[in-house]
GROMACS .gro file of C-alpha atoms in nm:
model
  251
    1MET     CA    1  -1.527   0.142   1.617
    2THR     CA    2  -1.370   0.436   1.435
    3GLU     CA    3  -1.315   0.371   1.066
    4ARG     CA    4  -0.947   0.329   0.985
    5LYS     CA    5  -0.775   0.574   0.752
    6VAL     CA    6  -0.590   0.409   0.466
    7ALA     CA    7  -0.214   0.442   0.414
    8VAL     CA    8  -0.001   0.332   0.120
    9VAL     CA    9   0.358   0.239   0.199
   10THR     CA   10   0.589   0.170  -0.096
   11GLY     CA   11   0.890  -0.054  -0.063
   12ALA     CA   12   0.713  -0.223   0.228
   13ALA     CA   13   0.823  -0.584   0.176
   14ARG     CA   14   1.109  -0.551   0.421
   15GLY     CA   15   1.336  -0.314   0.614
   16ILE     CA   16   1.222   0.042   0.675
   17GLY     CA   17   0.904   0.003   0.471
   18ALA     CA   18   0.789  -0.304   0.663
   19ALA     CA   19   0.865  -0.128   0.995
   20VAL     CA   20   0.663   0.175   0.881
   21ALA     CA   21   0.373  -0.048   0.776
   22ASP     CA   22   0.378  -0.216   1.116
   23ARG     CA   23   0.388   0.116   1.302
   24LEU     CA   24   0.104   0.265   1.098
   25GLY     CA   25  -0.104  -0.045   1.162
   26ALA     CA   26  -0.052   0.011   1.535
   27ASP     CA   27  -0.155   0.373   1.482
   28GLY     CA   28  -0.492   0.264   1.347
   29TYR     CA   29  -0.430   0.276   0.973
   30ALA     CA   30  -0.531   0.013   0.722
   31VAL     CA   31  -0.219  -0.043   0.513
   32ALA     CA   32  -0.156  -0.109   0.146
   33VAL     CA   33   0.178  -0.290   0.126
   34TRP     CA   34   0.337  -0.190  -0.207
   35ASP     CA   35   0.647  -0.356  -0.347
   36LEU     CA   36   0.781  -0.547  -0.648
   37ASP     CA   37   0.860  -0.841  -0.422
   38ALA     CA   38   0.532  -1.036  -0.416
   39GLU     CA   39   0.651  -1.283  -0.155
   40GLY     CA   40   0.774  -1.006   0.071
   41CYS     CA   41   0.445  -0.817   0.030
   42GLU     CA   42   0.247  -1.123   0.136
   43ARG     CA   43   0.472  -1.171   0.437
   44THR     CA   44   0.421  -0.812   0.556
   45VAL     CA   45   0.047  -0.835   0.494
   46ALA     CA   46   0.033  -1.161   0.692
   47ASP     CA   47   0.221  -1.002   0.982
   48LEU     CA   48  -0.025  -0.711   0.985
   49GLY     CA   49  -0.319  -0.950   0.966
   50GLU     CA   50  -0.199  -1.134   1.275
   51ARG     CA   51  -0.229  -0.802   1.458
   52GLY     CA   52  -0.579  -0.742   1.327
   53VAL     CA   53  -0.473  -0.473   1.079
   54PRO     CA   54  -0.662  -0.461   0.748
   55ALA     CA   55  -0.400  -0.478   0.474
   56CYS     CA   56  -0.361  -0.569   0.109
   57PRO     CA   57  -0.058  -0.632  -0.114
   58VAL     CA   58   0.011  -0.429  -0.426
   59VAL     CA   59   0.281  -0.571  -0.651
   60ALA     CA   60   0.369  -0.287  -0.888
   61ASP     CA   61   0.660  -0.076  -1.013
   62VAL     CA   62   0.638   0.279  -0.874
   63SER     CA   63   0.814   0.413  -1.183
   64ASP     CA   64   0.547   0.271  -1.417
   65GLU     CA   65   0.271   0.529  -1.465
   66THR     CA   66   0.001   0.283  -1.570
   67ALA     CA   67   0.087   0.040  -1.288
   68VAL     CA   68   0.077   0.322  -1.031
   69GLU     CA   69  -0.264   0.445  -1.138
   70ALA     CA   70  -0.406   0.092  -1.141
   71GLY     CA   71  -0.247   0.008  -0.805
   72VAL     CA   72  -0.388   0.314  -0.631
   73GLU     CA   73  -0.737   0.237  -0.763
   74GLN     CA   74  -0.693  -0.120  -0.639
   75VAL     CA   75  -0.617   0.016  -0.293
   76ALA     CA   76  -0.923   0.245  -0.302
   77GLN     CA   77  -1.148  -0.046  -0.394
   78ARG     CA   78  -1.008  -0.295  -0.143
   79LEU     CA   79  -0.936  -0.077   0.161
   80GLY     CA   80  -1.091   0.262   0.090
   81PRO     CA   81  -0.959   0.595  -0.036
   82PRO     CA   82  -0.592   0.636   0.060
   83VAL     CA   83  -0.523   0.951   0.259
   84ALA     CA   84  -0.164   0.878   0.365
   85LEU     CA   85   0.132   0.796   0.143
   86VAL     CA   86   0.484   0.695   0.241
   87ASN     CA   87   0.724   0.712  -0.054
   88ASN     CA   88   0.983   0.463   0.062
   89ALA     CA   89   1.058   0.247  -0.246
   90GLY     CA   90   1.423   0.263  -0.338
   91VAL     CA   91   1.716   0.096  -0.508
   92LEU     CA   92   2.094   0.137  -0.505
   93ARG     CA   93   2.324   0.139  -0.805
   94ASP     CA   94   2.635   0.285  -0.640
   95ASN     CA   95   2.952   0.370  -0.829
   96LEU     CA   96   3.198   0.650  -0.881
   97LEU     CA   97   3.095   0.903  -1.142
   98PHE     CA   98   3.335   0.787  -1.412
   99LYS     CA   99   3.217   0.427  -1.370
  100MET     CA  100   2.846   0.496  -1.344
  101SER     CA  101   2.633   0.394  -1.640
  102THR     CA  102   2.342   0.594  -1.776
  103ALA     CA  103   2.119   0.297  -1.693
  104ASP     CA  104   2.227   0.311  -1.328
  105TRP     CA  105   2.148   0.682  -1.316
  106ASP     CA  106   1.808   0.636  -1.482
  107THR     CA  107   1.710   0.340  -1.264
  108VAL     CA  108   1.779   0.519  -0.936
  109LEU     CA  109   1.619   0.848  -1.040
  110GLY     CA  110   1.329   0.654  -1.187
  111VAL     CA  111   1.241   0.464  -0.870
  112HIS     CA  112   1.308   0.741  -0.617
  113ALA     CA  113   1.214   1.065  -0.791
  114ARG     CA  114   0.978   0.959  -1.072
  115GLY     CA  115   0.822   0.700  -0.844
  116ALA     CA  116   0.747   0.948  -0.568
  117PHE     CA  117   0.606   1.194  -0.822
  118LEU     CA  118   0.376   0.932  -0.979
  119MET     CA  119   0.260   0.798  -0.642
  120SER     CA  120   0.198   1.144  -0.501
  121ARG     CA  121   0.006   1.254  -0.809
  122ALA     CA  122  -0.214   0.943  -0.803
  123VAL     CA  123  -0.290   0.946  -0.431
  124GLN     CA  124  -0.346   1.320  -0.394
  125ALA     CA  125  -0.671   1.297  -0.591
  126HIS     CA  126  -0.821   1.088  -0.310
  127MET     CA  127  -0.674   1.318  -0.045
  128VAL     CA  128  -0.818   1.629  -0.207
  129ARG     CA  129  -1.165   1.473  -0.211
  130GLN     CA  130  -1.131   1.389   0.159
  131ARG     CA  131  -0.987   1.733   0.238
  132TRP     CA  132  -0.720   1.559   0.449
  133GLY     CA  133  -0.394   1.390   0.366
  134ARG     CA  134  -0.038   1.314   0.465
  135ILE     CA  135   0.260   1.251   0.236
  136VAL     CA  136   0.597   1.149   0.377
  137SER     CA  137   0.890   1.077   0.146
  138LEU     CA  138   1.203   0.897   0.253
  139SER     CA  139   1.502   1.110   0.164
  140SER     CA  140   1.847   1.041   0.308
  141THR     CA  141   2.144   1.223   0.456
  142SER     CA  142   2.310   1.116   0.129
  143ALA     CA  143   2.115   1.405  -0.023
  144TYR     CA  144   2.387   1.629   0.121
  145GLY     CA  145   2.650   1.442  -0.081
  146ASN     CA  146   2.808   1.097  -0.053
  147ARG     CA  147   3.100   0.952  -0.245
  148GLY     CA  148   2.997   0.685  -0.495
  149GLN     CA  149   2.631   0.784  -0.487
  150VAL     CA  150   2.587   1.065  -0.733
  151ASN     CA  151   2.263   0.909  -0.861
  152TYR     CA  152   2.124   0.825  -0.515
  153SER     CA  153   2.226   1.164  -0.371
  154ALA     CA  154   2.062   1.347  -0.659
  155ALA     CA  155   1.743   1.140  -0.623
  156LYS     CA  156   1.722   1.194  -0.248
  157ALA     CA  157   1.781   1.567  -0.289
  158ALA     CA  158   1.506   1.574  -0.550
  159LEU     CA  159   1.265   1.428  -0.294
  160GLN     CA  160   1.333   1.721  -0.064
  161GLY     CA  161   1.243   1.970  -0.338
  162LEU     CA  162   0.936   1.764  -0.427
  163THR     CA  163   0.829   1.765  -0.062
  164LYS     CA  164   0.851   2.141  -0.022
  165THR     CA  165   0.657   2.203  -0.343
  166LEU     CA  166   0.387   1.952  -0.254
  167ALA     CA  167   0.348   2.127   0.080
  168ILE     CA  168   0.282   2.457  -0.099
  169GLU     CA  169   0.045   2.318  -0.362
  170LEU     CA  170  -0.153   2.077  -0.145
  171GLY     CA  171  -0.167   2.266   0.184
  172PRO     CA  172  -0.494   2.447   0.097
  173PHE     CA  173  -0.661   2.105   0.074
  174GLY     CA  174  -0.565   1.995   0.424
  175ILE     CA  175  -0.269   1.791   0.300
  176THR     CA  176   0.078   1.807   0.452
  177ALA     CA  177   0.401   1.686   0.293
  178ASN     CA  178   0.722   1.615   0.482
  179ALA     CA  179   1.040   1.415   0.435
  180VAL     CA  180   1.248   1.198   0.663
  181ALA     CA  181   1.621   1.171   0.592
  182PRO     CA  182   1.773   0.867   0.762
  183GLY     CA  183   2.143   0.831   0.819
  184PHE     CA  184   2.298   0.486   0.849
  185VAL     CA  185   2.018   0.234   0.913
  186GLN     CA  186   2.082  -0.137   0.957
  187THR     CA  187   1.886  -0.301   0.673
  188GLU     CA  188   1.936  -0.550   0.393
  189MET     CA  189   2.022  -0.255   0.168
  190THR     CA  190   2.314  -0.146   0.385
  191ALA     CA  191   2.419  -0.510   0.418
  192ALA     CA  192   2.430  -0.523   0.037
  193THR     CA  193   2.652  -0.215   0.041
  194ALA     CA  194   2.892  -0.393   0.275
  195ARG     CA  195   2.905  -0.693   0.041
  196ARG     CA  196   2.964  -0.467  -0.257
  197ILE     CA  197   3.266  -0.299  -0.100
  198GLY     CA  198   3.395  -0.626   0.042
  199ARG     CA  199   3.362  -0.547   0.414
  200PRO     CA  200   3.206  -0.756   0.693
  201PHE     CA  201   2.871  -0.599   0.781
  202ASP     CA  202   2.939  -0.596   1.156
  203GLU     CA  203   3.264  -0.412   1.092
  204LEU     CA  204   3.085  -0.154   0.876
  205ILE     CA  205   2.824  -0.105   1.148
  206ALA     CA  206   3.088  -0.057   1.416
  207ASP     CA  207   3.277   0.200   1.209
  208ALA     CA  208   2.958   0.387   1.129
  209ALA     CA  209   2.846   0.390   1.494
  210ALA     CA  210   3.180   0.536   1.603
  211GLY     CA  211   3.110   0.848   1.395
  212ILE     CA  212   2.752   0.896   1.513
  213PRO     CA  213   2.697   1.114   1.824
  214VAL     CA  214   2.460   0.862   1.990
  215ARG     CA  215   2.716   0.589   1.915
  216ARG     CA  216   2.483   0.347   1.741
  217VAL     CA  217   2.341   0.298   1.394
  218GLY     CA  218   1.973   0.341   1.321
  219GLN     CA  219   1.714   0.068   1.313
  220PRO     CA  220   1.407   0.063   1.085
  221GLN     CA  221   1.185   0.134   1.386
  222ASP     CA  222   1.367   0.462   1.448
  223VAL     CA  223   1.259   0.583   1.105
  224ALA     CA  224   0.910   0.444   1.147
  225GLU     CA  225   0.858   0.656   1.459
  226ALA     CA  226   0.936   0.975   1.269
  227VAL     CA  227   0.705   0.878   0.984
  228SER     CA  228   0.431   0.795   1.234
  229PHE     CA  229   0.453   1.142   1.383
  230PHE     CA  230   0.434   1.319   1.046
  231LEU     CA  231   0.126   1.114   0.952
  232SER     CA  232  -0.053   1.189   1.278
  233GLU     CA  233  -0.306   1.456   1.365
  234ARG     CA  234  -0.041   1.604   1.596
  235ALA     CA  235   0.164   1.712   1.294
  236GLY     CA  236  -0.112   1.903   1.119
  237TYR     CA  237   0.073   2.236   1.133
  238ILE     CA  238   0.405   2.094   1.016
  239SER     CA  239   0.461   2.077   0.643
  240GLY     CA  240   0.741   2.111   0.392
  241GLN     CA  241   1.001   1.998   0.644
  242VAL     CA  242   1.294   1.757   0.622
  243LEU     CA  243   1.383   1.573   0.942
  244ASP     CA  244   1.720   1.400   0.970
  245VAL     CA  245   1.694   1.071   1.161
  246ALA     CA  246   2.064   1.012   1.196
  247GLY     CA  247   2.165   1.002   1.561
  248GLY     CA  248   2.296   1.356   1.556
  249PRO     CA  249   2.415   1.631   1.318
  250GLN     CA  250   2.594   1.512   1.009
  251GLY     CA  251   2.956   1.613   0.999
   0.00000   0.00000   0.00000
């Protein structure tokens, strides 16, 4: 049996992260399920285990430098050296600019941008030693601007710049870096947005679908398929790219 490569997926307790973890397990990866939600981590790990996928939970804050370094070493000891990283961990603190607190700005930039930087820096050491690696960061079509999300938009745009620079710096070591930018995806996070703005979730989904060329909103599995491709051998000559997974061009 071929030895499984090891992937780290952050924010993998639910939603897009859990779907990515499941897809990578099917692709032959062993998966480190990273999230602050311990119960959710265990649930995802259990689901992977039922499919015969080696997996371990890592309960750690991606914006905490010490926790990141310790967590990555934990993965290396339990599963083996990680050679694939999916930067998916994220939070929302939406508000209009004049209402947005400094704490809300710092929290969102900390998890998305600082977190992806810390995770990428920690994992790349193992990738360089293996002379092979894949980094995929979850950006968003909000990176192109979205009312009420100045912090989230800035963080997701930062991930695109991070991705392109990682591709340049790490390419000589056999490591690619790409980003996936989902549009509207039906998850607990978008359900929370509906609650925040006081709209029924099914109504928000219907309105969103009406403006999408394929006339439906995305599902976590749609994003997972794109991530799976970027982490595969087939994508070895693709690096520094941002792929919108949004059902069509964004208006």
